[in-house]
Amino acid sequence: MPNTAVLMANSSTWQRILQNKFARFLLSAGTGFLVDILAFYFFDGFVFTQKTYTILGHVTSNHALSLIVSFSLGVLVNFLITRYLVFSESRLPFAQQLMRFGLVAFIGYFANLEVLKLFIRYLNFAPPVARITAALSLFLASYFIHKIFSFNLSLRNHAAKSN
């Protein structure tokens, strides 16, 4: 039978962690990231199986198409969790938050795409490994950009409120 004191201590630790805004953002981004990575692996490996596709006269790689779909799914999941569990004190209307979050994600998509290309084409990373590495390399900037821009929350009192 589990030790009750240990369970209570673990519960208390988890409660303290979940009170930390950055920890909640990490959980939110991690969940969106997991959706993104799993979707990328699925689409890159099983759906977009040709090396290139021509869409509206533009040739694009299977990796880029996979990234469009997976990134979009990850952003949607990340936005919803971030809105309701991380920056819930934001007073911006839902549509404005979504539009701002989407704009940051749109810019982030191109940053991810360029890093992804670099890792696959020049460093010969396997596409799933390149995708994970690209996303992790842009994570910290994402927190502050979303806090300030997407949810219109200042960095003033950041340390006091997130701890």
mmCIF file of C-alpha atoms in Angstrom, residues 53-157:
data_model
loop_
_atom_site.group_PDB
_atom_site.id
_atom_site.type_symbol
_atom_site.label_atom_id
_atom_site.label_comp_id
_atom_site.label_asym_id
_atom_site.label_seq_id
_atom_site.Cartn_x
_atom_site.Cartn_y
_atom_site.Cartn_z
ATOM 1 C CA TYR A 53 4.196 17.948 -54.519
ATOM 2 C CA THR A 54 2.985 20.700 -56.826
ATOM 3 C CA ILE A 55 0.289 22.843 -55.239
ATOM 4 C CA LEU A 56 -1.070 25.836 -57.157
ATOM 5 C CA GLY A 57 1.991 25.717 -59.405
ATOM 6 C CA HIS A 58 4.447 25.726 -56.499
ATOM 7 C CA VAL A 59 6.670 22.717 -55.844
ATOM 8 C CA THR A 60 6.998 21.866 -52.168
ATOM 9 C CA SER A 61 8.534 18.997 -50.246
ATOM 10 C CA ASN A 62 6.701 16.332 -48.320
ATOM 11 C CA HIS A 63 8.426 17.658 -45.179
ATOM 12 C CA ALA A 64 7.004 21.161 -45.712
ATOM 13 C CA LEU A 65 3.478 19.817 -46.268
ATOM 14 C CA SER A 66 3.743 17.620 -43.207
ATOM 15 C CA LEU A 67 4.925 20.611 -41.205
ATOM 16 C CA ILE A 68 1.963 22.753 -42.343
ATOM 17 C CA VAL A 69 -0.550 20.191 -41.108
ATOM 18 C CA SER A 70 1.255 19.132 -37.943
ATOM 19 C CA PHE A 71 2.196 22.674 -36.924
ATOM 20 C CA SER A 72 -1.406 23.860 -37.387
ATOM 21 C CA LEU A 73 -2.761 21.071 -35.201
ATOM 22 C CA GLY A 74 -0.127 21.721 -32.537
ATOM 23 C CA VAL A 75 -0.832 25.468 -32.553
ATOM 24 C CA LEU A 76 -4.560 24.929 -32.091
ATOM 25 C CA VAL A 77 -4.033 22.619 -29.119
ATOM 26 C CA ASN A 78 -1.386 24.930 -27.657
ATOM 27 C CA PHE A 79 -3.614 28.002 -28.033
ATOM 28 C CA LEU A 80 -6.607 26.440 -26.311
ATOM 29 C CA ILE A 81 -4.594 25.158 -23.360
ATOM 30 C CA THR A 82 -2.597 28.374 -23.081
ATOM 31 C CA ARG A 83 -5.717 30.531 -23.193
ATOM 32 C CA TYR A 84 -7.635 28.618 -20.556
ATOM 33 C CA LEU A 85 -4.893 27.309 -18.262
ATOM 34 C CA VAL A 86 -1.897 29.635 -18.566
ATOM 35 C CA PHE A 87 -2.907 33.196 -19.401
ATOM 36 C CA SER A 88 -6.547 32.997 -18.336
ATOM 37 C CA GLU A 89 -6.322 36.458 -16.718
ATOM 38 C CA SER A 90 -5.993 38.079 -20.146
ATOM 39 C CA ARG A 91 -8.939 40.352 -20.900
ATOM 40 C CA LEU A 92 -8.509 40.355 -24.659
ATOM 41 C CA PRO A 93 -11.449 38.870 -26.564
ATOM 42 C CA PHE A 94 -11.091 35.254 -27.735
ATOM 43 C CA ALA A 95 -10.934 36.215 -31.422
ATOM 44 C CA GLN A 96 -8.207 38.799 -30.809
ATOM 45 C CA GLN A 97 -6.155 36.314 -28.772
ATOM 46 C CA LEU A 98 -6.553 33.667 -31.468
ATOM 47 C CA MET A 99 -5.566 36.112 -34.201
ATOM 48 C CA ARG A 100 -2.479 37.284 -32.299
ATOM 49 C CA PHE A 101 -1.522 33.728 -31.345
ATOM 50 C CA GLY A 102 -2.008 32.708 -34.973
ATOM 51 C CA LEU A 103 0.198 35.564 -36.206
ATOM 52 C CA VAL A 104 3.000 34.552 -33.843
ATOM 53 C CA ALA A 105 2.529 30.930 -34.921
ATOM 54 C CA PHE A 106 2.599 31.955 -38.596
ATOM 55 C CA ILE A 107 5.958 33.654 -38.119
ATOM 56 C CA GLY A 108 7.085 30.727 -35.975
ATOM 57 C CA TYR A 109 6.110 28.344 -38.757
ATOM 58 C CA PHE A 110 8.583 29.957 -41.153
ATOM 59 C CA ALA A 111 11.284 30.011 -38.495
ATOM 60 C CA ASN A 112 10.622 26.307 -37.871
ATOM 61 C CA LEU A 113 10.612 25.568 -41.602
ATOM 62 C CA GLU A 114 14.008 27.202 -42.139
ATOM 63 C CA VAL A 115 15.543 25.438 -39.146
ATOM 64 C CA LEU A 116 13.946 22.161 -40.302
ATOM 65 C CA LYS A 117 15.462 22.582 -43.790
ATOM 66 C CA LEU A 118 18.846 23.331 -42.274
ATOM 67 C CA PHE A 119 18.785 20.209 -40.121
ATOM 68 C CA ILE A 120 17.506 17.897 -42.884
ATOM 69 C CA ARG A 121 19.388 19.207 -45.928
ATOM 70 C CA TYR A 122 22.703 20.288 -44.471
ATOM 71 C CA LEU A 123 23.108 18.384 -41.227
ATOM 72 C CA ASN A 124 21.402 15.174 -42.446
ATOM 73 C CA PHE A 125 19.085 14.828 -39.452
ATOM 74 C CA ALA A 126 16.215 12.367 -39.813
ATOM 75 C CA PRO A 127 13.020 14.412 -40.388
ATOM 76 C CA PRO A 128 11.358 13.553 -37.023
ATOM 77 C CA VAL A 129 14.571 14.409 -35.130
ATOM 78 C CA ALA A 130 14.959 17.619 -37.130
ATOM 79 C CA ARG A 131 11.357 18.594 -36.313
ATOM 80 C CA ILE A 132 11.868 18.087 -32.575
ATOM 81 C CA THR A 133 15.165 19.987 -32.595
ATOM 82 C CA ALA A 134 13.690 22.893 -34.570
ATOM 83 C CA ALA A 135 10.754 23.275 -32.200
ATOM 84 C CA LEU A 136 12.882 23.094 -29.066
ATOM 85 C CA SER A 137 15.271 25.721 -30.399
ATOM 86 C CA LEU A 138 12.432 28.293 -30.592
ATOM 87 C CA PHE A 139 10.547 27.478 -27.356
ATOM 88 C CA LEU A 140 11.748 30.120 -24.883
ATOM 89 C CA ALA A 141 11.104 33.036 -27.220
ATOM 90 C CA SER A 142 7.599 31.689 -27.745
ATOM 91 C CA TYR A 143 6.675 32.013 -24.057
ATOM 92 C CA PHE A 144 7.554 35.691 -23.844
ATOM 93 C CA ILE A 145 6.098 36.610 -27.227
ATOM 94 C CA HIS A 146 2.772 34.958 -26.397
ATOM 95 C CA LYS A 147 2.671 36.459 -22.912
ATOM 96 C CA ILE A 148 3.298 39.999 -24.132
ATOM 97 C CA PHE A 149 1.723 40.035 -27.573
ATOM 98 C CA SER A 150 -0.860 37.256 -27.861
ATOM 99 C CA PHE A 151 -2.383 37.716 -24.412
ATOM 100 C CA ASN A 152 -1.386 41.361 -23.791
ATOM 101 C CA LEU A 153 0.196 40.695 -20.397
ATOM 102 C CA SER A 154 3.192 42.710 -19.284
ATOM 103 C CA LEU A 155 6.434 41.315 -17.962
ATOM 104 C CA ARG A 156 6.110 43.654 -14.968
ATOM 105 C CA ASN A 157 5.588 41.563 -11.864
#
